[in-house]
Tab-separated table of C-alpha atoms and ligand atoms in Angstrom:
chain	number	residue	atom	x	y	z
A	181	MET	CA	85.558	212.705	150.728
A	182	ARG	CA	84.429	209.287	150.489
A	183	THR	CA	86.053	207.944	153.634
A	184	ARG	CA	84.547	210.983	155.654
A	185	PHE	CA	81.351	209.917	154.293
A	186	ALA	CA	81.601	206.522	155.531
A	187	PHE	CA	82.853	207.341	158.788
A	188	THR	CA	79.850	209.658	159.477
A	189	ALA	CA	77.213	206.826	158.397
A	190	LEU	CA	79.055	204.654	160.774
A	191	ALA	CA	78.995	206.619	163.665
A	192	GLY	CA	75.496	207.546	162.857
A	193	ALA	CA	74.487	203.907	162.583
A	194	LEU	CA	76.399	203.161	166.055
A	195	ALA	CA	74.594	206.123	167.835
A	196	LEU	CA	70.973	204.785	166.461
A	197	ALA	CA	72.094	201.165	167.571
A	198	ALA	CA	73.079	202.380	170.709
A	199	THR	CA	69.410	204.324	171.311
A	200	ALA	CA	67.767	201.105	170.018
A	201	SER	CA	69.797	199.259	172.740
A	202	GLN	CA	68.806	201.565	175.276
A	203	ALA	CA	64.798	201.321	174.658
A	204	GLN	CA	65.210	197.547	174.850
A	205	THR	CA	67.319	197.487	178.279
A	206	GLN	CA	64.694	199.839	180.025
A	207	ALA	CA	61.754	198.557	181.813
A	208	PRO	CA	58.309	198.511	180.459
A	209	LEU	CA	56.943	201.863	180.862
A	210	LYS	CA	53.920	201.443	183.717
A	211	VAL	CA	50.721	202.928	182.595
A	212	GLY	CA	48.111	202.975	184.819
A	213	PHE	CA	44.064	203.206	183.568
A	214	MET	CA	41.954	204.620	186.117
A	215	LEU	CA	38.661	204.382	184.617
A	216	PRO	CA	35.436	203.159	185.033
A	217	ALA	CA	34.406	199.538	184.700
A	218	THR	CA	31.154	199.425	186.388
A	219	GLY	CA	28.182	202.217	186.394
A	220	THR	CA	26.645	204.577	184.179
A	221	PHE	CA	29.719	205.524	182.547
A	222	ALA	CA	31.522	201.838	182.236
A	223	ALA	CA	31.019	201.600	178.005
A	224	LEU	CA	32.776	205.132	178.143
A	225	GLY	CA	35.758	203.772	179.785
A	226	ASP	CA	35.972	200.543	177.753
A	227	MET	CA	36.257	202.533	174.895
A	228	ILE	CA	38.876	204.833	176.057
A	229	GLU	CA	40.893	201.686	177.000
A	230	LYS	CA	40.311	200.202	173.404
A	231	GLY	CA	41.322	203.559	171.512
A	232	PHE	CA	44.976	203.529	173.581
A	233	LYS	CA	45.543	200.300	172.842
A	234	LEU	CA	44.623	200.515	169.391
A	235	HIS	CA	47.245	202.968	169.047
A	236	VAL	CA	50.107	201.286	170.563
A	237	GLU	CA	49.312	198.414	168.680
A	238	GLU	CA	49.562	200.233	165.246
A	239	GLN	CA	53.364	201.117	166.711
A	240	GLY	CA	54.049	197.524	167.380
A	241	GLY	CA	53.095	197.421	171.008
A	242	LYS	CA	55.736	200.116	172.128
A	243	LEU	CA	56.065	204.226	172.405
A	244	GLY	CA	59.060	205.806	171.511
A	245	GLY	CA	60.814	202.128	171.482
A	246	ARG	CA	59.378	201.471	174.901
A	247	THR	CA	57.137	198.696	175.754
A	248	LEU	CA	54.107	199.500	178.313
A	249	GLN	CA	53.133	197.525	181.132
A	250	TYR	CA	49.371	198.134	182.280
A	251	PHE	CA	47.506	198.442	185.415
A	252	LYS	CA	44.140	199.166	186.274
A	253	VAL	CA	41.783	200.440	188.791
A	254	ASP	CA	38.029	200.686	188.482
A	255	ASP	CA	37.103	203.900	189.761
A	256	GLU	CA	33.229	203.636	189.516
A	257	SER	CA	32.776	207.176	188.815
A	258	ASP	CA	32.816	207.427	192.363
A	259	PRO	CA	34.343	210.753	193.739
A	260	SER	CA	34.402	209.297	197.150
A	261	LYS	CA	36.380	206.492	196.264
A	262	ALA	CA	38.851	208.477	193.978
A	263	THR	CA	41.999	209.546	196.367
A	264	ASP	CA	42.429	206.056	197.667
A	265	ASN	CA	41.981	204.495	193.684
A	266	VAL	CA	44.556	207.020	192.495
A	267	ASN	CA	46.867	205.873	194.945
A	268	LYS	CA	46.515	202.586	194.447
A	269	LEU	CA	48.449	203.197	191.224
A	270	ILE	CA	50.745	206.125	192.524
A	271	LYS	CA	52.025	204.662	195.692
A	272	ARG	CA	51.152	200.742	195.233
A	273	ASP	CA	51.886	199.913	191.808
A	274	GLN	CA	54.161	202.957	191.294
A	275	VAL	CA	52.803	204.096	187.632
A	276	ASP	CA	54.916	206.273	185.290
A	277	VAL	CA	52.253	207.829	183.920
A	278	ILE	CA	47.911	207.541	184.765
A	279	VAL	CA	45.401	207.669	182.061
A	280	GLY	CA	42.188	208.642	183.524
A	281	THR	CA	39.438	209.305	183.759
A	282	VAL	CA	35.569	209.962	182.608
A	283	HIS	CA	34.063	211.389	185.547
A	284	SER	CA	34.944	215.481	186.667
A	285	GLY	CA	34.657	214.775	190.196
A	286	VAL	CA	36.969	211.787	189.966
A	287	ALA	CA	39.333	213.328	187.492
A	288	LEU	CA	39.861	216.552	190.169
A	289	ALA	CA	40.997	214.213	192.994
A	290	MET	CA	43.004	212.444	190.751
A	291	ALA	CA	44.709	215.910	189.263
A	292	ARG	CA	45.017	216.784	193.053
A	293	ALA	CA	47.284	213.844	193.610
A	294	ALA	CA	49.026	213.819	190.299
A	295	LYS	CA	50.401	217.149	191.193
A	296	ASP	CA	51.401	216.467	194.431
A	297	SER	CA	53.315	213.478	193.613
A	298	LYS	CA	54.317	215.136	190.145
A	299	THR	CA	52.787	211.613	188.177
A	300	LEU	CA	52.507	212.092	184.653
A	301	LEU	CA	48.733	212.503	184.010
A	302	ILE	CA	46.775	212.328	180.688
A	303	VAL	CA	43.031	213.074	180.855
A	304	PRO	CA	40.869	210.774	178.254
A	305	ASN	CA	37.693	212.485	178.808
A	306	ALA	CA	36.715	214.169	182.077
A	307	GLY	CA	36.380	217.767	181.244
A	308	ALA	CA	36.376	219.543	184.729
A	309	ASP	CA	37.764	223.129	183.623
A	310	ALA	CA	39.731	223.575	186.852
A	311	ILE	CA	42.030	220.544	185.156
A	312	THR	CA	43.598	223.134	182.688
A	313	GLY	CA	42.701	226.159	184.947
A	314	PRO	CA	43.144	226.542	188.621
A	315	GLN	CA	44.347	223.133	189.128
A	316	CYS	CA	47.055	223.021	185.882
A	317	ALA	CA	50.204	221.607	186.077
A	318	PRO	CA	53.216	221.036	183.815
A	319	ASN	CA	52.748	217.056	184.285
A	320	ILE	CA	48.869	217.478	183.528
A	321	PHE	CA	47.659	217.110	180.084
A	322	ARG	CA	44.225	216.340	178.584
A	323	SER	CA	43.190	214.673	175.039
A	324	SER	CA	39.461	215.347	175.417
A	325	PHE	CA	38.119	218.737	176.051
A	326	SER	CA	37.150	221.378	178.666
A	327	ASN	CA	33.628	220.886	179.753
A	328	TRP	CA	33.255	224.630	179.065
A	329	GLN	CA	33.958	223.879	175.249
A	330	PRO	CA	31.392	221.609	174.117
A	331	GLY	CA	28.716	223.995	176.222
A	332	TYR	CA	29.796	226.966	174.271
A	333	ALA	CA	29.707	225.513	170.768
A	334	THR	CA	26.165	224.143	171.433
A	335	GLY	CA	25.047	227.566	172.564
A	336	VAL	CA	26.396	229.122	169.469
A	337	ILE	CA	24.047	227.374	167.240
A	338	ALA	CA	21.090	227.018	169.296
A	339	ALA	CA	21.297	230.876	169.453
A	340	GLN	CA	21.969	230.626	165.545
A	341	LYS	CA	18.777	228.576	165.231
A	342	GLY	CA	16.813	231.645	166.558
A	343	TYR	CA	15.892	229.978	170.409
A	344	LYS	CA	15.088	232.698	172.569
A	345	ARG	CA	14.154	230.638	175.747
A	346	ALA	CA	15.821	227.879	176.662
A	347	MET	CA	16.017	225.296	179.988
A	348	THR	CA	18.808	223.279	180.748
A	349	ILE	CA	18.635	220.022	182.404
A	350	THR	CA	21.449	218.246	183.554
A	351	TRP	CA	22.955	215.743	186.676
A	352	ASN	CA	24.175	218.334	189.465
A	353	TYR	CA	28.149	218.120	189.802
A	354	ALA	CA	31.217	219.721	187.851
A	355	ALA	CA	30.385	218.458	184.420
A	356	GLY	CA	26.719	219.341	184.390
A	357	ALA	CA	27.088	222.817	185.816
A	358	GLU	CA	30.405	223.669	183.755
A	359	THR	CA	28.632	222.494	180.392
A	360	VAL	CA	25.626	224.257	181.167
A	361	LYS	CA	27.878	227.612	182.129
A	362	GLY	CA	29.318	227.389	178.555
A	363	PHE	CA	26.050	226.930	177.019
A	364	THR	CA	24.719	229.824	178.736
A	365	GLU	CA	27.306	232.518	177.656
A	366	ALA	CA	27.196	231.376	174.080
A	367	PHE	CA	23.238	231.125	173.958
A	368	GLU	CA	22.875	234.607	175.530
A	369	LYS	CA	25.898	236.542	174.098
A	370	GLY	CA	23.600	235.362	170.473
A	371	GLY	CA	20.406	237.106	172.161
A	372	GLY	CA	18.691	233.992	173.770
A	373	LYS	CA	17.983	233.682	177.777
A	374	VAL	CA	18.071	230.596	179.931
A	375	THR	CA	14.913	230.745	181.828
A	376	LYS	CA	15.787	227.523	184.101
A	377	ASP	CA	17.924	225.177	184.937
A	378	LEU	CA	17.079	221.686	186.161
A	379	ASN	CA	19.199	219.312	187.951
A	380	LEU	CA	19.343	215.770	189.421
A	381	PRO	CA	22.067	214.104	191.557
A	382	PHE	CA	24.404	212.116	189.590
A	383	PRO	CA	23.777	209.338	188.200
A	384	ASN	CA	20.221	209.440	188.935
A	385	VAL	CA	17.517	208.588	185.967
A	386	GLU	CA	14.392	209.542	187.325
A	387	PHE	CA	13.345	211.964	184.801
A	388	GLN	CA	9.671	212.084	184.993
A	389	ALA	CA	9.028	215.639	187.497
A	390	LEU	CA	11.782	217.335	185.542
A	391	LEU	CA	9.879	216.416	182.142
A	392	THR	CA	6.500	217.258	183.243
A	393	GLU	CA	8.048	220.871	184.289
A	394	ILE	CA	9.443	221.215	181.121
A	395	ALA	CA	6.024	220.511	179.217
A	396	ALA	CA	4.304	222.731	181.397
A	397	GLN	CA	7.291	225.910	180.884
A	398	LYS	CA	7.527	225.287	177.135
A	399	PRO	CA	10.810	226.885	176.195
A	400	ASP	CA	11.848	227.306	172.661
A	401	VAL	CA	14.582	224.329	173.192
A	402	VAL	CA	15.842	222.232	176.055
A	403	PHE	CA	19.598	221.780	176.417
A	404	ALA	CA	20.782	218.665	178.048
A	405	PHE	CA	24.193	217.297	179.588
A	406	PHE	CA	23.880	213.489	180.169
A	407	ALA	CA	26.110	210.971	179.203
A	408	GLY	CA	26.396	206.679	178.938
A	409	GLY	CA	23.525	205.077	180.261
A	410	GLY	CA	21.947	208.288	181.408
A	411	ALA	CA	21.939	209.369	178.131
A	412	VAL	CA	20.171	206.869	176.717
A	413	LYS	CA	17.465	206.725	179.353
A	414	PHE	CA	17.070	210.711	178.983
A	415	VAL	CA	16.501	210.892	175.019
A	416	LYS	CA	14.120	207.654	175.490
A	417	ASP	CA	12.138	209.465	178.311
A	418	TYR	CA	12.079	212.473	176.392
A	419	ASP	CA	10.562	211.013	173.690
A	420	ALA	CA	8.032	208.834	175.252
A	421	ALA	CA	6.862	212.104	177.262
A	422	GLY	CA	5.992	213.415	173.393
A	423	LEU	CA	8.443	216.228	173.826
A	424	ARG	CA	10.506	215.497	171.078
A	425	ARG	CA	8.489	216.700	168.216
A	426	THR	CA	7.251	219.897	170.578
A	427	ILE	CA	10.480	221.287	172.198
A	428	PRO	CA	13.336	220.904	170.211
A	429	LEU	CA	16.009	218.821	172.171
A	430	MET	CA	19.782	219.818	171.788
A	431	GLY	CA	22.866	219.008	173.882
A	432	SER	CA	26.590	218.595	173.583
A	433	GLY	CA	27.422	215.300	171.617
A	434	PHE	CA	27.873	213.162	174.413
A	435	LEU	CA	24.157	212.983	174.788
A	436	THR	CA	24.195	211.092	171.385
A	437	ASP	CA	27.955	209.502	171.332
A	438	GLY	CA	27.990	205.727	171.685
A	439	THR	CA	24.577	205.548	172.816
A	440	LEU	CA	22.715	205.414	169.511
A	441	GLU	CA	22.216	201.612	169.194
A	442	ALA	CA	20.450	201.620	172.429
A	443	GLN	CA	18.124	205.307	171.294
A	444	GLY	CA	17.102	203.981	168.442
A	445	ALA	CA	14.100	205.901	167.261
A	446	SER	CA	13.865	208.436	169.909
A	447	ALA	CA	17.484	210.369	168.825
A	448	GLN	CA	16.784	210.209	165.256
A	449	GLY	CA	17.455	214.235	164.263
A	450	LEU	CA	19.042	215.316	167.121
A	451	ILE	CA	21.065	217.990	166.834
A	452	THR	CA	24.518	218.227	169.089
A	453	ALA	CA	27.704	220.169	168.984
A	454	LEU	CA	31.320	217.996	169.645
A	455	HIS	CA	34.812	217.712	168.557
A	456	TYR	CA	33.872	214.546	166.934
A	457	GLY	CA	31.699	212.878	164.321
A	458	ASP	CA	31.238	209.785	162.669
A	459	ASN	CA	31.743	210.791	159.029
A	460	ILE	CA	34.676	213.069	159.312
A	461	GLU	CA	35.472	211.991	155.708
A	462	THR	CA	39.407	212.149	155.810
A	463	PRO	CA	42.026	209.393	155.676
A	464	ARG	CA	43.076	209.675	158.787
A	465	ASN	CA	39.653	209.210	160.457
A	466	ASN	CA	39.108	206.596	157.767
A	467	ALA	CA	41.804	204.543	158.425
A	468	PHE	CA	41.075	205.050	162.313
A	469	ARG	CA	37.548	203.856	162.062
A	470	ASN	CA	38.288	200.917	159.725
A	471	LYS	CA	41.172	199.551	162.192
A	472	PHE	CA	39.107	200.052	165.225
A	473	ALA	CA	36.293	198.234	163.457
A	474	VAL	CA	38.314	195.284	162.825
A	475	THR	CA	40.227	194.870	165.603
A	476	TYR	CA	37.244	194.950	168.077
A	477	LYS	CA	34.244	194.539	165.791
A	478	ALA	CA	32.793	197.545	166.909
A	479	ASN	CA	32.426	201.054	165.591
A	480	PRO	CA	34.317	203.889	167.815
A	481	ASP	CA	33.037	206.889	169.250
A	482	VAL	CA	34.488	209.977	170.736
A	483	TYR	CA	35.715	208.262	173.869
A	484	ALA	CA	37.560	205.907	171.742
A	485	MET	CA	39.010	208.780	169.417
A	486	GLN	CA	40.082	210.282	172.884
A	487	GLY	CA	42.129	207.562	174.157
A	488	TYR	CA	43.638	206.638	171.014
A	489	ASP	CA	44.709	210.601	171.282
A	490	ALA	CA	46.518	210.204	174.954
A	491	ALA	CA	48.389	207.187	173.381
A	492	GLN	CA	49.387	209.834	170.414
A	493	MET	CA	50.096	212.610	172.963
A	494	LEU	CA	52.465	209.776	175.253
A	495	ALA	CA	54.091	208.837	172.297
A	496	ALA	CA	54.792	212.452	171.208
A	497	GLY	CA	56.640	212.808	174.176
A	498	LEU	CA	58.566	209.685	174.871
A	499	LYS	CA	59.736	209.837	170.867
A	500	ALA	CA	61.340	212.896	171.645
A	501	VAL	CA	63.604	211.154	174.759
A	502	ASN	CA	63.633	207.792	173.061
A	503	GLY	CA	61.758	206.134	175.582
A	504	ASP	CA	63.688	207.580	178.742
A	505	ASP	CA	60.859	208.883	180.937
A	506	LYS	CA	63.448	210.345	183.234
A	507	LYS	CA	64.154	212.910	180.933
A	508	ARG	CA	60.783	214.666	182.215
A	509	ASP	CA	61.237	218.299	181.025
A	510	ALA	CA	62.130	217.047	177.533
A	511	LEU	CA	59.523	214.879	177.572
A	512	ILE	CA	56.753	217.495	178.655
A	513	ALA	CA	58.085	220.281	176.418
A	514	ALA	CA	57.786	217.676	173.099
A	515	MET	CA	53.904	216.794	174.571
A	516	LYS	CA	53.220	220.698	175.260
A	517	LYS	CA	54.591	221.491	171.451
A	518	ALA	CA	53.080	218.416	169.494
A	519	GLN	CA	50.715	218.786	166.860
A	520	ILE	CA	48.326	215.554	167.334
A	521	ASP	CA	46.736	213.966	163.908
A	522	SER	CA	43.968	213.212	165.548
A	523	PRO	CA	40.705	211.510	163.854
A	524	ARG	CA	39.086	214.627	164.884
A	525	GLY	CA	41.333	216.338	162.960
A	526	LYS	CA	44.635	218.021	163.722
A	527	PHE	CA	45.066	219.881	166.802
A	528	THR	CA	47.686	221.575	169.245
A	529	LEU	CA	47.185	221.970	173.148
A	530	SER	CA	46.826	225.287	174.795
A	531	ALA	CA	49.249	226.750	177.303
A	532	GLN	CA	47.006	224.879	179.816
A	533	HIS	CA	47.519	221.703	178.125
A	534	ASN	CA	43.714	221.452	176.770
A	535	PRO	CA	43.083	220.805	173.024
A	536	THR	CA	42.370	224.009	170.689
A	537	GLN	CA	40.170	222.204	168.438
A	538	ASP	CA	36.988	222.409	165.936
A	539	PHE	CA	33.306	221.761	167.273
A	540	TYR	CA	31.000	220.120	164.503
A	541	VAL	CA	27.569	220.388	164.317
A	542	ARG	CA	26.152	216.994	163.948
A	543	GLU	CA	22.783	215.475	163.665
A	544	VAL	CA	21.577	212.012	164.337
A	545	LYS	CA	21.077	209.690	161.305
A	546	GLY	CA	20.631	206.183	161.621
A	547	ASN	CA	23.340	204.933	164.057
A	548	TYR	CA	25.366	207.901	163.368
A	549	ASN	CA	26.418	211.286	164.678
A	550	VAL	CA	26.636	212.641	160.945
A	551	VAL	CA	28.584	216.282	160.609
A	552	THR	CA	26.614	218.972	158.735
A	553	GLY	CA	28.907	221.659	159.537
A	554	VAL	CA	31.206	223.604	161.937
A	555	ALA	CA	30.056	225.319	165.072
A	556	VAL	CA	33.124	226.806	166.136
A	557	LYS	CA	36.424	226.689	164.734
A	558	ALA	CA	39.664	226.546	166.614
A	559	LEU	CA	37.730	226.587	169.823
A	560	ALA	CA	40.203	227.360	172.946
A	561	ASP	CA	39.115	227.142	176.443
A	562	PRO	CA	39.847	230.330	178.593
A	563	GLY	CA	42.181	228.358	180.794
A	564	ARG	CA	40.968	231.177	183.484
A	565	GLY	CA	43.195	230.700	186.795
A	566	CYS	CA	45.874	228.434	185.257
A	567	LYS	CA	49.529	229.648	186.668
A	568	MET	CA	52.079	227.297	186.009
B	64	PHB	C1	32.623	214.289	183.057
B	64	PHB	O1	32.136	213.974	184.236
B	64	PHB	O2	33.494	215.152	182.456
B	64	PHB	C2	32.154	213.711	181.719
B	64	PHB	C3	31.722	212.638	181.715
B	64	PHB	C4	30.910	211.996	180.572
B	64	PHB	C5	30.976	212.909	179.603
B	64	PHB	C6	31.639	214.200	179.438
B	64	PHB	C7	32.042	214.369	180.668
B	64	PHB	O3	30.655	212.301	178.202
């Protein structure tokens, strides 16, 4: 009995040692970041990269026993350069996995290239509905949201507040249009009516004429999708035009996330919906926020959290194959079924690889988006049009 135990233990130890040495002899996994380093979304790209690297560092610099080598491309949030840019990572650098990006239009081009080349892609922000809809693929995952989700959640709370007539305002591109569509669906289901959609080209910030139109029409509420530098300017201009106290401004939470220090008084009291908030009082979120603050001397935001979770999703896949990403089917199967212990709360992926997650109601207090309730629990993107 004792001998048999000793033998089994020895065999187990040898197997473990073999796995460990296999991971050691593997070349580093090539990770390509395609993120904005310039333009209105530059700060968002920076936060995503910091979040991703924080998780890797917490794992001792390795995921699934595999070291990582990073490659980087600044996509400038410019869809016209997206195919060339993503091919720098796929063809020139021959990366094993791409992490990117922020802008939906750029991400759509990336998803096409990833699908064609079968390169593993984890989208750490861009919400383009098609990525987990008609353009879905076994090798494409998202750690963030679909544009429909935060729009829908904000529509639910706007209707609950009893507003009847809404105007919407956003940039004229996939993220703006799809977020507004989600908002309209929930708001009108809840008894409201969207009376007018206002648009301007991305990334313009000349809001004056549109604010004048809002002031003239006097809706019960305005719904806005802006993010990054554009969100800072919009919230300040809305306040400066004297609208904040007369016509309530709501938005998907990007309107006030990572932006509050720059928005200052103009953002106080704004109510938004998002899959993250600053004061989620769980040990998981507190640990994440403390570690991030100590490492980077800054508070994390939703983008940092999504980058962190992109690394967690990749880790779940790599752990299942001991770092051997050539065992592609097993890696993908593990990513698909992972339950991610996220700072936002635990989440799983839909069949189309988009997070099914709670959307919180948040109110701006000082420099924080304070969670005051849940808008929709376990909201799943419908994943319309995905076949895989
Ligand atoms: C997008 O283009 O999908 C996008 C950009 C910034 C955000 C959210 C979505 O904060």
